[in-house]
PDB file of C-alpha atoms in Angstrom:
ATOM      1  CA  MET A 285       0.000   0.000   0.000  1.00 45.00           C
ATOM      2  CA  ILE A 286       2.837   2.394   0.882  1.00 47.00           C
ATOM      3  CA  LYS A 287       4.552   1.609  -2.414  1.00 48.00           C
ATOM      4  CA  LYS A 288       1.328   2.343  -4.328  1.00 49.00           C
ATOM      5  CA  LEU A 289       0.870   5.674  -2.538  1.00 48.00           C
ATOM      6  CA  PHE A 290       4.486   6.564  -3.216  1.00 49.00           C
ATOM      7  CA  LYS A 291       4.088   5.783  -6.902  1.00 52.00           C
ATOM      8  CA  LYS A 292       0.930   7.871  -7.062  1.00 53.00           C
ATOM      9  CA  GLU A 293       2.619  10.805  -5.335  1.00 57.00           C
ATOM     10  CA  LYS A 294       5.605  10.500  -7.669  1.00 56.00           C
ATOM     11  CA  ARG A 295       3.321  10.550 -10.714  1.00 56.00           C
ATOM     12  CA  GLN A 296       1.606  13.669  -9.381  1.00 58.00           C
ATOM     13  CA  GLN A 297       4.958  15.369  -8.815  1.00 57.00           C
ATOM     14  CA  THR A 298       6.103  14.426 -12.302  1.00 55.00           C
ATOM     15  CA  SER A 299       2.857  15.741 -13.755  1.00 55.00           C
ATOM     16  CA  GLU A 300       3.335  19.052 -11.929  1.00 58.00           C
ATOM     17  CA  GLN A 301       6.918  19.296 -13.153  1.00 61.00           C
ATOM     18  CA  ASP A 302       5.783  18.589 -16.721  1.00 54.00           C
ATOM     19  CA  ARG A 303       3.130  21.283 -16.417  1.00 54.00           C
ATOM     20  CA  LYS A 304       5.639  23.864 -15.187  1.00 60.00           C
ATOM     21  CA  THR A 305       8.134  22.881 -17.887  1.00 58.00           C
ATOM     22  CA  SER A 306       5.416  23.198 -20.524  1.00 55.00           C
ATOM     23  CA  GLU A 307       4.447  26.667 -19.283  1.00 65.00           C
ATOM     24  CA  GLN A 308       8.082  27.773 -19.233  1.00 71.00           C
ATOM     25  CA  GLN A 309       8.541  26.569 -22.798  1.00 69.00           C
ATOM     26  CA  GLY A 310       5.387  28.400 -23.836  1.00 74.00           C
ATOM     27  CA  ASP A 311       6.565  31.624 -22.197  1.00 87.00           C
ATOM     28  CA  ASN A 312       9.962  31.221 -23.850  1.00 89.00           C
ATOM     29  CA  LEU A 313       8.324  31.319 -27.284  1.00 93.00           C
ATOM     30  CA  ALA A 314       6.767  34.697 -26.462  1.00 94.00           C
ATOM     31  CA  SER A 315       9.541  36.302 -24.411  1.00 94.00           C
ATOM     32  CA  LYS A 316      12.398  36.423 -26.939  1.00 94.00           C
ATOM     33  CA  TRP A 317      13.104  36.688 -30.643  1.00 94.00           C
ATOM     34  CA  HIS A 318      13.108  33.433 -32.623  1.00 93.00           C
ATOM     35  CA  SER A 319      14.744  32.751 -35.969  1.00 94.00           C
ATOM     36  CA  VAL A 320      12.139  30.067 -36.708  1.00 96.00           C
ATOM     37  CA  TYR A 321       8.452  31.007 -36.494  1.00 98.00           C
ATOM     38  CA  THR A 322       5.777  28.349 -35.977  1.00 98.00           C
ATOM     39  CA  PHE A 323       2.032  27.970 -35.587  1.00 98.00           C
ATOM     40  CA  LEU A 324      -0.179  24.956 -34.861  1.00 98.00           C
ATOM     41  CA  LEU A 325      -3.068  23.591 -36.905  1.00 98.00           C
ATOM     42  CA  LEU A 326      -5.737  22.108 -34.635  1.00 98.00           C
ATOM     43  CA  PHE A 327      -8.113  19.247 -35.443  1.00 98.00           C
ATOM     44  CA  GLU A 328     -10.989  17.483 -33.730  1.00 98.00           C
ATOM     45  CA  GLU A 329     -10.580  14.243 -35.710  1.00 98.00           C
ATOM     46  CA  PRO A 330      -7.505  12.370 -37.002  1.00 98.00           C
ATOM     47  CA  VAL A 331      -5.912  14.391 -39.788  1.00 98.00           C
ATOM     48  CA  LYS A 332      -6.753  13.623 -43.428  1.00 97.00           C
ATOM     49  CA  GLN A 333      -3.883  14.540 -45.744  1.00 98.00           C
ATOM     50  CA  PRO A 334      -4.457  16.207 -49.141  1.00 98.00           C
ATOM     51  CA  GLU A 335      -2.834  14.867 -52.276  1.00 98.00           C
ATOM     52  CA  PHE A 336       0.780  15.973 -52.572  1.00 98.00           C
ATOM     53  CA  SER A 337       0.397  17.168 -56.170  1.00 97.00           C
ATOM     54  CA  ALA A 338      -2.579  19.370 -55.277  1.00 97.00           C
ATOM     55  CA  PHE A 339      -0.752  20.764 -52.260  1.00 98.00           C
ATOM     56  CA  HIS A 340       2.355  21.542 -54.327  1.00 98.00           C
ATOM     57  CA  GLU A 341       0.243  23.255 -56.973  1.00 98.00           C
ATOM     58  CA  ALA A 342      -1.450  25.408 -54.322  1.00 98.00           C
ATOM     59  CA  MET A 343       1.974  26.381 -52.945  1.00 98.00           C
ATOM     60  CA  MET A 344       3.159  27.485 -56.401  1.00 98.00           C
ATOM     61  CA  GLN A 345       0.013  29.536 -56.987  1.00 98.00           C
ATOM     62  CA  ARG A 346       0.707  31.538 -53.835  1.00 97.00           C
ATOM     63  CA  PHE A 347       4.505  31.673 -53.649  1.00 98.00           C
ATOM     64  CA  GLY A 348       5.775  31.312 -57.219  1.00 97.00           C
ATOM     65  CA  GLU A 349       8.519  28.782 -57.902  1.00 98.00           C
ATOM     66  CA  VAL A 350       8.469  26.283 -55.027  1.00 98.00           C
ATOM     67  CA  LEU A 351      10.745  23.254 -54.822  1.00 97.00           C
ATOM     68  CA  PRO A 352       9.887  20.385 -52.446  1.00 97.00           C
ATOM     69  CA  MET A 353      12.906  19.227 -50.453  1.00 95.00           C
ATOM     70  CA  GLY A 354      14.053  15.605 -50.171  1.00 91.00           C
ATOM     71  CA  ASP A 355      14.410  12.619 -52.472  1.00 91.00           C
ATOM     72  CA  GLU A 356      10.791  11.460 -52.277  1.00 93.00           C
ATOM     73  CA  PRO A 357       8.707  14.345 -50.925  1.00 96.00           C
ATOM     74  CA  HIS A 358       5.247  13.418 -49.655  1.00 97.00           C
ATOM     75  CA  MET A 359       2.615  14.722 -47.279  1.00 98.00           C
ATOM     76  CA  PRO A 360       3.703  14.212 -43.658  1.00 97.00           C
ATOM     77  CA  GLY A 361       1.111  11.668 -42.586  1.00 95.00           C
ATOM     78  CA  LYS A 362       2.949  10.434 -39.489  1.00 95.00           C
ATOM     79  CA  GLU A 363       3.893  12.220 -36.299  1.00 96.00           C
ATOM     80  CA  GLY A 364       7.317  13.796 -36.649  1.00 93.00           C
ATOM     81  CA  GLU A 365       7.530  13.548 -40.447  1.00 97.00           C
ATOM     82  CA  ILE A 366       8.617  16.806 -42.101  1.00 97.00           C
ATOM     83  CA  LEU A 367       7.733  18.194 -45.500  1.00 98.00           C
ATOM     84  CA  SER A 368       9.671  21.318 -46.496  1.00 97.00           C
ATOM     85  CA  PHE A 369       9.609  23.599 -49.513  1.00 98.00           C
ATOM     86  CA  ALA A 370      12.213  26.035 -50.827  1.00 98.00           C
ATOM     87  CA  LEU A 371      10.654  29.339 -51.916  1.00 98.00           C
ATOM     88  CA  MET A 372      12.795  30.233 -54.909  1.00 98.00           C
ATOM     89  CA  ASP A 373      11.144  33.656 -55.328  1.00 97.00           C
ATOM     90  CA  HIS A 374      11.840  34.624 -51.702  1.00 97.00           C
ATOM     91  CA  LYS A 375      15.594  34.381 -51.237  1.00 96.00           C
ATOM     92  CA  VAL A 376      17.789  35.670 -48.421  1.00 94.00           C
ATOM     93  CA  TYR A 377      21.284  37.048 -48.974  1.00 91.00           C
ATOM     94  CA  TYR A 378      23.947  35.640 -46.630  1.00 88.00           C
ATOM     95  CA  LYS A 379      26.859  38.056 -46.433  1.00 85.00           C
ATOM     96  CA  ASP A 380      29.359  35.533 -45.014  1.00 84.00           C
ATOM     97  CA  LYS A 381      28.790  33.238 -48.008  1.00 83.00           C
ATOM     98  CA  ASP A 382      28.072  36.044 -50.495  1.00 88.00           C
ATOM     99  CA  GLN A 383      25.161  34.034 -51.820  1.00 92.00           C
ATOM    100  CA  ASN A 384      21.375  33.999 -51.896  1.00 94.00           C
ATOM    101  CA  TYR A 385      19.507  31.039 -50.407  1.00 95.00           C
ATOM    102  CA  PRO A 386      15.767  30.397 -50.650  1.00 97.00           C
ATOM    103  CA  SER A 387      13.712  30.739 -47.515  1.00 98.00           C
ATOM    104  CA  GLN A 388      11.733  27.654 -46.577  1.00 98.00           C
ATOM    105  CA  LEU A 389       8.318  26.635 -45.314  1.00 98.00           C
ATOM    106  CA  LEU A 390       7.793  23.380 -43.470  1.00 98.00           C
ATOM    107  CA  LEU A 391       4.980  21.180 -42.258  1.00 98.00           C
ATOM    108  CA  ILE A 392       5.336  18.574 -39.515  1.00 98.00           C
ATOM    109  CA  GLY A 393       3.132  15.475 -39.369  1.00 98.00           C
ATOM    110  CA  PRO A 394       0.120  15.107 -37.071  1.00 98.00           C
ATOM    111  CA  GLY A 395      -0.086  13.789 -33.555  1.00 97.00           C
ATOM    112  CA  PRO A 396      -2.296  14.026 -30.469  1.00 97.00           C
ATOM    113  CA  TYR A 397      -2.520  17.457 -28.883  1.00 97.00           C
ATOM    114  CA  GLU A 398      -2.480  17.770 -25.107  1.00 92.00           C
ATOM    115  CA  ARG A 399      -2.964  21.560 -25.044  1.00 90.00           C
ATOM    116  CA  THR A 400       0.390  22.027 -23.354  1.00 83.00           C
ATOM    117  CA  GLY A 401       0.887  25.475 -21.906  1.00 87.00           C
ATOM    118  CA  TRP A 402      -2.805  26.324 -21.985  1.00 96.00           C
ATOM    119  CA  ASN A 403      -3.069  27.343 -18.353  1.00 95.00           C
ATOM    120  CA  GLU A 404      -5.888  29.447 -16.936  1.00 95.00           C
ATOM    121  CA  MET A 405      -4.250  32.785 -17.705  1.00 95.00           C
ATOM    122  CA  VAL A 406      -3.373  31.848 -21.301  1.00 97.00           C
ATOM    123  CA  CYS A 407      -6.912  30.612 -21.960  1.00 97.00           C
ATOM    124  CA  SER A 408      -8.411  33.753 -20.415  1.00 96.00           C
ATOM    125  CA  GLN A 409      -6.831  35.788 -23.230  1.00 98.00           C
ATOM    126  CA  PHE A 410      -8.293  33.755 -26.114  1.00 98.00           C
ATOM    127  CA  TRP A 411     -10.415  36.746 -27.166  1.00 96.00           C
ATOM    128  CA  ALA A 412     -10.856  35.545 -30.754  1.00 97.00           C
ATOM    129  CA  CYS A 413     -12.514  32.345 -29.549  1.00 96.00           C
ATOM    130  CA  MET A 414     -16.041  33.301 -28.525  1.00 92.00           C
ATOM    131  CA  ASP A 415     -17.107  29.881 -27.204  1.00 93.00           C
ATOM    132  CA  LYS A 416     -14.019  28.590 -25.425  1.00 94.00           C
ATOM    133  CA  GLU A 417     -15.830  26.106 -23.190  1.00 94.00           C
ATOM    134  CA  SER A 418     -17.006  24.035 -26.141  1.00 96.00           C
ATOM    135  CA  PHE A 419     -14.116  24.800 -28.524  1.00 97.00           C
ATOM    136  CA  LEU A 420     -11.073  23.916 -26.407  1.00 97.00           C
ATOM    137  CA  PRO A 421     -11.999  20.256 -25.752  1.00 97.00           C
ATOM    138  CA  ARG A 422     -12.304  19.758 -29.521  1.00 97.00           C
ATOM    139  CA  CYS A 423      -8.592  20.491 -30.044  1.00 98.00           C
ATOM    140  CA  LYS A 424      -7.385  16.872 -30.016  1.00 98.00           C
ATOM    141  CA  TYR A 425      -4.860  16.641 -32.864  1.00 98.00           C
ATOM    142  CA  VAL A 426      -2.167  18.966 -34.118  1.00 98.00           C
ATOM    143  CA  MET A 427       0.161  19.672 -37.027  1.00 98.00           C
ATOM    144  CA  THR A 428       2.988  22.205 -36.844  1.00 98.00           C
ATOM    145  CA  ALA A 429       3.784  24.699 -39.601  1.00 98.00           C
ATOM    146  CA  GLY A 430       6.785  26.974 -39.702  1.00 98.00           C
ATOM    147  CA  ASN A 431       9.518  28.731 -41.641  1.00 98.00           C
ATOM    148  CA  MET A 432      13.295  28.425 -41.839  1.00 95.00           C
ATOM    149  CA  MET A 433      16.132  30.561 -43.241  1.00 95.00           C
ATOM    150  CA  ALA A 434      13.744  33.497 -43.566  1.00 96.00           C
ATOM    151  CA  THR A 435      15.095  36.022 -41.061  1.00 94.00           C
ATOM    152  CA  GLY A 436      16.896  38.027 -43.737  1.00 94.00           C
ATOM    153  CA  LEU A 437      13.657  38.846 -45.553  1.00 97.00           C
ATOM    154  CA  PRO A 438      11.958  42.205 -44.914  1.00 97.00           C
ATOM    155  CA  MET A 439       9.686  41.795 -41.908  1.00 97.00           C
ATOM    156  CA  MET A 440       6.380  42.224 -43.702  1.00 97.00           C
ATOM    157  CA  GLU A 441       7.483  39.837 -46.432  1.00 98.00           C
ATOM    158  CA  GLU A 442       8.622  37.150 -43.976  1.00 98.00           C
ATOM    159  CA  TYR A 443       5.481  37.222 -41.858  1.00 98.00           C
ATOM    160  CA  GLY A 444       3.199  37.964 -44.795  1.00 98.00           C
ATOM    161  CA  ILE A 445       4.367  34.613 -46.153  1.00 98.00           C
ATOM    162  CA  MET A 446       3.432  32.994 -42.840  1.00 98.00           C
ATOM    163  CA  ALA A 447      -0.030  34.573 -43.022  1.00 98.00           C
ATOM    164  CA  GLU A 448      -0.531  33.245 -46.560  1.00 98.00           C
ATOM    165  CA  PHE A 449       0.781  29.839 -45.540  1.00 98.00           C
ATOM    166  CA  ALA A 450      -1.855  29.721 -42.799  1.00 98.00           C
ATOM    167  CA  ASP A 451      -4.559  30.631 -45.352  1.00 98.00           C
ATOM    168  CA  LEU A 452      -3.326  27.925 -47.715  1.00 98.00           C
ATOM    169  CA  LEU A 453      -3.297  25.301 -44.975  1.00 98.00           C
ATOM    170  CA  LEU A 454      -6.860  26.106 -43.941  1.00 98.00           C
ATOM    171  CA  GLU A 455      -7.880  25.589 -47.566  1.00 98.00           C
ATOM    172  CA  GLN A 456      -5.962  22.325 -47.931  1.00 98.00           C
ATOM    173  CA  TYR A 457      -7.109  20.984 -44.552  1.00 98.00           C
ATOM    174  CA  PRO A 458     -10.862  21.748 -44.427  1.00 98.00           C
ATOM    175  CA  ASP A 459     -11.198  19.739 -41.197  1.00 98.00           C
ATOM    176  CA  CYS A 460      -8.784  22.058 -39.382  1.00 98.00           C
ATOM    177  CA  ILE A 461     -10.865  23.846 -36.756  1.00 98.00           C
ATOM    178  CA  GLY A 462      -8.407  26.589 -35.888  1.00 98.00           C
ATOM    179  CA  ILE A 463      -4.843  27.786 -35.432  1.00 98.00           C
ATOM    180  CA  TYR A 464      -2.885  28.318 -32.227  1.00 98.00           C
ATOM    181  CA  TRP A 465      -0.075  30.886 -32.437  1.00 98.00           C
ATOM    182  CA  PRO A 466       2.323  30.009 -29.586  1.00 97.00           C
ATOM    183  CA  HIS A 467       4.485  33.129 -30.013  1.00 98.00           C
ATOM    184  CA  SER A 468       1.470  35.341 -29.288  1.00 98.00           C
ATOM    185  CA  GLN A 469      -0.519  32.780 -27.245  1.00 98.00           C
ATOM    186  CA  CYS A 470      -3.450  33.552 -29.535  1.00 98.00           C
ATOM    187  CA  LEU A 471      -6.098  31.008 -30.553  1.00 98.00           C
ATOM    188  CA  THR A 472      -7.967  31.734 -33.784  1.00 98.00           C
ATOM    189  CA  PRO A 473     -10.876  29.536 -34.925  1.00 98.00           C
ATOM    190  CA  ARG A 474     -10.676  29.013 -38.689  1.00 97.00           C
ATOM    191  CA  GLU A 475     -13.594  31.364 -39.418  1.00 97.00           C
ATOM    192  CA  TYR A 476     -11.995  34.156 -37.392  1.00 98.00           C
ATOM    193  CA  TYR A 477      -8.663  33.896 -39.177  1.00 98.00           C
ATOM    194  CA  GLN A 478     -10.157  33.567 -42.650  1.00 97.00           C
ATOM    195  CA  ASP A 479     -12.227  36.750 -42.129  1.00 97.00           C
ATOM    196  CA  SER A 480      -9.368  39.198 -41.516  1.00 96.00           C
ATOM    197  CA  HIS A 481      -9.958  41.886 -38.912  1.00 97.00           C
ATOM    198  CA  TRP A 482      -7.578  44.369 -40.548  1.00 97.00           C
ATOM    199  CA  ASN A 483      -8.506  46.753 -43.354  1.00 94.00           C
ATOM    200  CA  ASN A 484      -5.052  46.442 -44.916  1.00 96.00           C
ATOM    201  CA  PRO A 485      -4.408  42.914 -46.292  1.00 96.00           C
ATOM    202  CA  ALA A 486      -0.705  43.434 -45.551  1.00 97.00           C
ATOM    203  CA  PHE A 487      -1.556  43.222 -41.832  1.00 98.00           C
ATOM    204  CA  HIS A 488      -3.277  39.826 -42.088  1.00 98.00           C
ATOM    205  CA  PHE A 489      -0.453  38.178 -40.109  1.00 98.00           C
ATOM    206  CA  LEU A 490      -1.569  40.212 -37.091  1.00 98.00           C
ATOM    207  CA  ASP A 491      -4.883  38.300 -37.024  1.00 98.00           C
ATOM    208  CA  GLY A 492      -2.962  35.550 -35.240  1.00 98.00           C
ATOM    209  CA  GLY A 493       0.539  36.892 -34.694  1.00 98.00           C
ATOM    210  CA  LEU A 494      -0.645  39.663 -32.348  1.00 98.00           C
ATOM    211  CA  ASN A 495      -2.643  39.193 -29.162  1.00 98.00           C
ATOM    212  CA  VAL A 496      -3.961  42.270 -27.334  1.00 98.00           C
ATOM    213  CA  ARG A 497      -4.481  41.179 -23.734  1.00 98.00           C
ATOM    214  CA  PHE A 498      -6.653  42.775 -21.050  1.00 97.00           C
ATOM    215  CA  PHE A 499      -6.399  42.468 -17.260  1.00 97.00           C
ATOM    216  CA  SER A 500      -8.547  44.073 -14.552  1.00 93.00           C
ATOM    217  CA  ILE A 501      -6.570  45.201 -11.495  1.00 90.00           C
ATOM    218  CA  GLN A 502      -8.149  43.716  -8.380  1.00 87.00           C
ATOM    219  CA  ASN A 503      -9.717  46.083  -5.835  1.00 85.00           C
ATOM    220  CA  SER A 504      -9.320  49.094  -8.109  1.00 87.00           C
ATOM    221  CA  ASP A 505     -10.792  50.761 -11.177  1.00 90.00           C
ATOM    222  CA  GLU A 506      -7.526  50.318 -13.065  1.00 95.00           C
ATOM    223  CA  MET A 507      -6.895  48.192 -16.147  1.00 97.00           C
ATOM    224  CA  LEU A 508      -3.770  46.777 -17.738  1.00 98.00           C
ATOM    225  CA  PHE A 509      -3.472  46.069 -21.447  1.00 98.00           C
ATOM    226  CA  ASP A 510      -0.515  44.647 -23.308  1.00 98.00           C
ATOM    227  CA  THR A 511       0.348  42.882 -26.527  1.00 98.00           C
ATOM    228  CA  LEU A 512       1.955  39.501 -26.996  1.00 98.00           C
ATOM    229  CA  GLY A 513       3.601  38.303 -30.178  1.00 98.00           C
ATOM    230  CA  PHE A 514       5.864  41.172 -31.235  1.00 98.00           C
ATOM    231  CA  THR A 515       8.868  40.275 -29.092  1.00 98.00           C
ATOM    232  CA  ALA A 516       9.175  36.976 -30.990  1.00 98.00           C
ATOM    233  CA  ILE A 517       9.466  38.793 -34.332  1.00 98.00           C
ATOM    234  CA  GLY A 518      11.937  41.451 -33.191  1.00 97.00           C
ATOM    235  CA  LEU A 519       9.581  44.293 -32.256  1.00 98.00           C
ATOM    236  CA  PRO A 520       8.669  45.615 -28.804  1.00 98.00           C
ATOM    237  CA  ASP A 521       5.395  44.489 -27.327  1.00 98.00           C
ATOM    238  CA  LEU A 522       3.202  47.301 -25.988  1.00 98.00           C
ATOM    239  CA  GLN A 523       1.944  47.957 -22.457  1.00 98.00           C
ATOM    240  CA  PHE A 524      -0.782  50.339 -21.281  1.00 98.00           C
ATOM    241  CA  HIS A 525      -1.768  50.800 -17.592  1.00 97.00           C
ATOM    242  CA  CYS A 526      -4.778  53.053 -17.270  1.00 97.00           C
ATOM    243  CA  LYS A 527      -8.097  54.029 -15.708  1.00 96.00           C
ATOM    244  CA  GLY A 528     -11.133  55.947 -16.909  1.00 95.00           C
ATOM    245  CA  LEU A 529     -10.993  54.756 -20.528  1.00 96.00           C
ATOM    246  CA  GLU A 530     -13.248  52.431 -22.503  1.00 97.00           C
ATOM    247  CA  PRO A 531     -11.548  49.033 -22.959  1.00 97.00           C
ATOM    248  CA  ASP A 532     -12.611  48.750 -26.622  1.00 97.00           C
ATOM    249  CA  ASP A 533     -11.079  52.158 -27.325  1.00 97.00           C
ATOM    250  CA  VAL A 534      -7.793  51.104 -25.721  1.00 98.00           C
ATOM    251  CA  VAL A 535      -7.709  47.892 -27.760  1.00 98.00           C
ATOM    252  CA  GLY A 536      -8.253  49.888 -30.954  1.00 97.00           C
ATOM    253  CA  PHE A 537      -5.524  52.348 -29.971  1.00 98.00           C
ATOM    254  CA  LEU A 538      -2.989  49.573 -29.272  1.00 98.00           C
ATOM    255  CA  ARG A 539      -3.846  47.825 -32.533  1.00 98.00           C
ATOM    256  CA  ASN A 540      -3.116  51.068 -34.398  1.00 98.00           C
ATOM    257  CA  VAL A 541       0.244  51.531 -32.667  1.00 98.00           C
ATOM    258  CA  ALA A 542       1.081  47.869 -33.287  1.00 98.00           C
ATOM    259  CA  ALA A 543       0.250  48.197 -36.992  1.00 98.00           C
ATOM    260  CA  TYR A 544       2.520  51.254 -37.184  1.00 98.00           C
ATOM    261  CA  LEU A 545       5.428  49.321 -35.659  1.00 98.00           C
ATOM    262  CA  TYR A 546       4.799  46.293 -37.862  1.00 98.00           C
ATOM    263  CA  GLU A 547       4.909  48.465 -40.971  1.00 98.00           C
ATOM    264  CA  ASN A 548       7.773  50.790 -39.969  1.00 98.00           C
ATOM    265  CA  GLY A 549       9.882  48.715 -37.569  1.00 97.00           C
ATOM    266  CA  ASP A 550      11.161  49.482 -34.065  1.00 97.00           C
ATOM    267  CA  VAL A 551      11.185  53.246 -34.581  1.00 98.00           C
ATOM    268  CA  ILE A 552       9.640  54.555 -31.329  1.00 98.00           C
ATOM    269  CA  GLU A 553      12.579  55.318 -29.065  1.00 96.00           C
ATOM    270  CA  ASN A 554      12.658  55.640 -25.298  1.00 96.00           C
ATOM    271  CA  GLY A 555      11.091  58.995 -24.367  1.00 96.00           C
ATOM    272  CA  ASN A 556       9.340  59.532 -27.721  1.00 98.00           C
ATOM    273  CA  THR A 557       5.640  60.382 -27.729  1.00 97.00           C
ATOM    274  CA  VAL A 558       2.685  59.009 -29.656  1.00 97.00           C
ATOM    275  CA  GLU A 559      -0.636  60.681 -30.328  1.00 96.00           C
ATOM    276  CA  GLY A 560      -3.210  59.696 -27.704  1.00 95.00           C
ATOM    277  CA  MET A 561      -6.877  58.950 -28.209  1.00 93.00           C
ATOM    278  CA  HIS A 562      -7.856  62.599 -27.808  1.00 91.00           C
ATOM    279  CA  HIS A 563      -4.815  64.078 -29.583  1.00 92.00           C
ATOM    280  CA  GLU A 564      -2.660  64.188 -26.437  1.00 94.00           C
ATOM    281  CA  ARG A 565       1.058  63.409 -26.546  1.00 96.00           C
ATOM    282  CA  TRP A 566       1.696  60.231 -24.541  1.00 97.00           C
ATOM    283  CA  VAL A 567       5.243  59.347 -23.525  1.00 97.00           C
ATOM    284  CA  CYS A 568       6.704  55.917 -24.334  1.00 98.00           C
ATOM    285  CA  ARG A 569       9.401  54.210 -22.269  1.00 97.00           C
ATOM    286  CA  ARG A 570      11.122  50.820 -22.357  1.00 97.00           C
ATOM    287  CA  GLU A 571      10.235  48.861 -19.224  1.00 97.00           C
ATOM    288  CA  ASP A 572      10.037  45.299 -17.961  1.00 97.00           C
ATOM    289  CA  SER A 573       6.574  43.900 -18.506  1.00 97.00           C
ATOM    290  CA  LEU A 574       4.173  43.987 -15.564  1.00 96.00           C
ATOM    291  CA  VAL A 575       2.612  40.653 -16.590  1.00 96.00           C
ATOM    292  CA  GLY A 576       4.469  37.568 -17.810  1.00 95.00           C
ATOM    293  CA  PRO A 577       6.015  36.356 -19.962  1.00 96.00           C
ATOM    294  CA  LEU A 578       8.787  38.647 -18.713  1.00 96.00           C
ATOM    295  CA  ARG A 579      10.078  40.776 -21.598  1.00 97.00           C
ATOM    296  CA  MET A 580      11.007  44.350 -22.421  1.00 97.00           C
ATOM    297  CA  VAL A 581       7.944  46.305 -23.532  1.00 98.00           C
ATOM    298  CA  LEU A 582       7.196  49.770 -24.833  1.00 98.00           C
ATOM    299  CA  ASP A 583       5.060  51.246 -22.061  1.00 98.00           C
ATOM    300  CA  ILE A 584       2.733  54.059 -23.126  1.00 98.00           C
ATOM    301  CA  ASN A 585       1.863  56.521 -20.349  1.00 97.00           C
ATOM    302  CA  PRO A 586      -1.675  57.838 -20.959  1.00 97.00           C
ATOM    303  CA  GLY A 587      -1.164  61.017 -18.926  1.00 95.00           C
ATOM    304  CA  GLU A 588      -4.236  61.897 -16.878  1.00 94.00           C
ATOM    305  CA  TYR A 589      -5.591  58.381 -17.459  1.00 95.00           C
ATOM    306  CA  ALA A 590      -2.440  56.655 -16.148  1.00 94.00           C
ATOM    307  CA  GLY A 591      -2.794  53.886 -13.565  1.00 91.00           C
ATOM    308  CA  GLY A 592      -0.438  52.857 -10.805  1.00 81.00           C
ATOM    309  CA  GLY A 593      -0.204  56.316  -9.256  1.00 73.00           C
ATOM    310  CA  ARG A 594       2.074  57.531 -12.040  1.00 69.00           C
ATOM    311  CA  ARG A 595       2.303  61.177 -12.997  1.00 62.00           C
ATOM    312  CA  GLU A 596       2.005  62.371 -16.549  1.00 55.00           C
ATOM    313  CA  GLY A 597       5.204  61.752 -18.477  1.00 54.00           C
ATOM    314  CA  THR A 598       6.724  59.403 -15.874  1.00 55.00           C
TER     315      THR A 598
END
């Protein structure tokens, strides 16, 4: 009996360690820049693979000349199998070799999905998923998509390709119910992602690659907003601690600032100002994030609406 109890306790400890490790790995994807960008295709039923020829044709229609890698390329029907394509029309120049190499897209075979890293806080920020209680249990199988050798491309080209790749995969896998973006901890049901929420098609990547989060500060009238997803692509995430503003207005404001950074790069320096919601000048400063994952963020001080007892401009 003692041995059985010991084994049970050991299993529980191992499970807790696995959970913490999974959460740390998930935070790591959002807290630093990554040379390889990935997203996850989610399925309710075992994955049905399209025909390779049709898939290759769809890739060429979107990305131009595309060469499948390997001696006998085929759809990755087993867990761990990898199918990769060289994008011959999207090459990266490597100075040390004085040569251009094609960027690549890859697809990793299906397996069971255990929703690793989806703790209570992560799930609370799945704003694109309107019916989480019924949707989350349906996410039983997963395929991973990603890029390689693409970091030398212009930012909007590199991540625009990822956005188009996601569109293509939703077309080729009609049973895919949604996409999880681990770098932004954003969950997008297929219908949400396919119906872009940005007026400019060039910003389509932000439908999944950017997550605007919202937190109520306990025992106060203050609110904290931030973004997740930009740190992983080499831009600063945003942070906004305020009171007395409408949450929807703040979300819209942060989306506008995020779109500006995505289009123009990391151009807002420490101490610069941005135009506020009512034409104020709000000061921006680099700070450690108030909410994990821990990362450097661009904090926007909303002046008279600032939370945390801050004064305007501090």
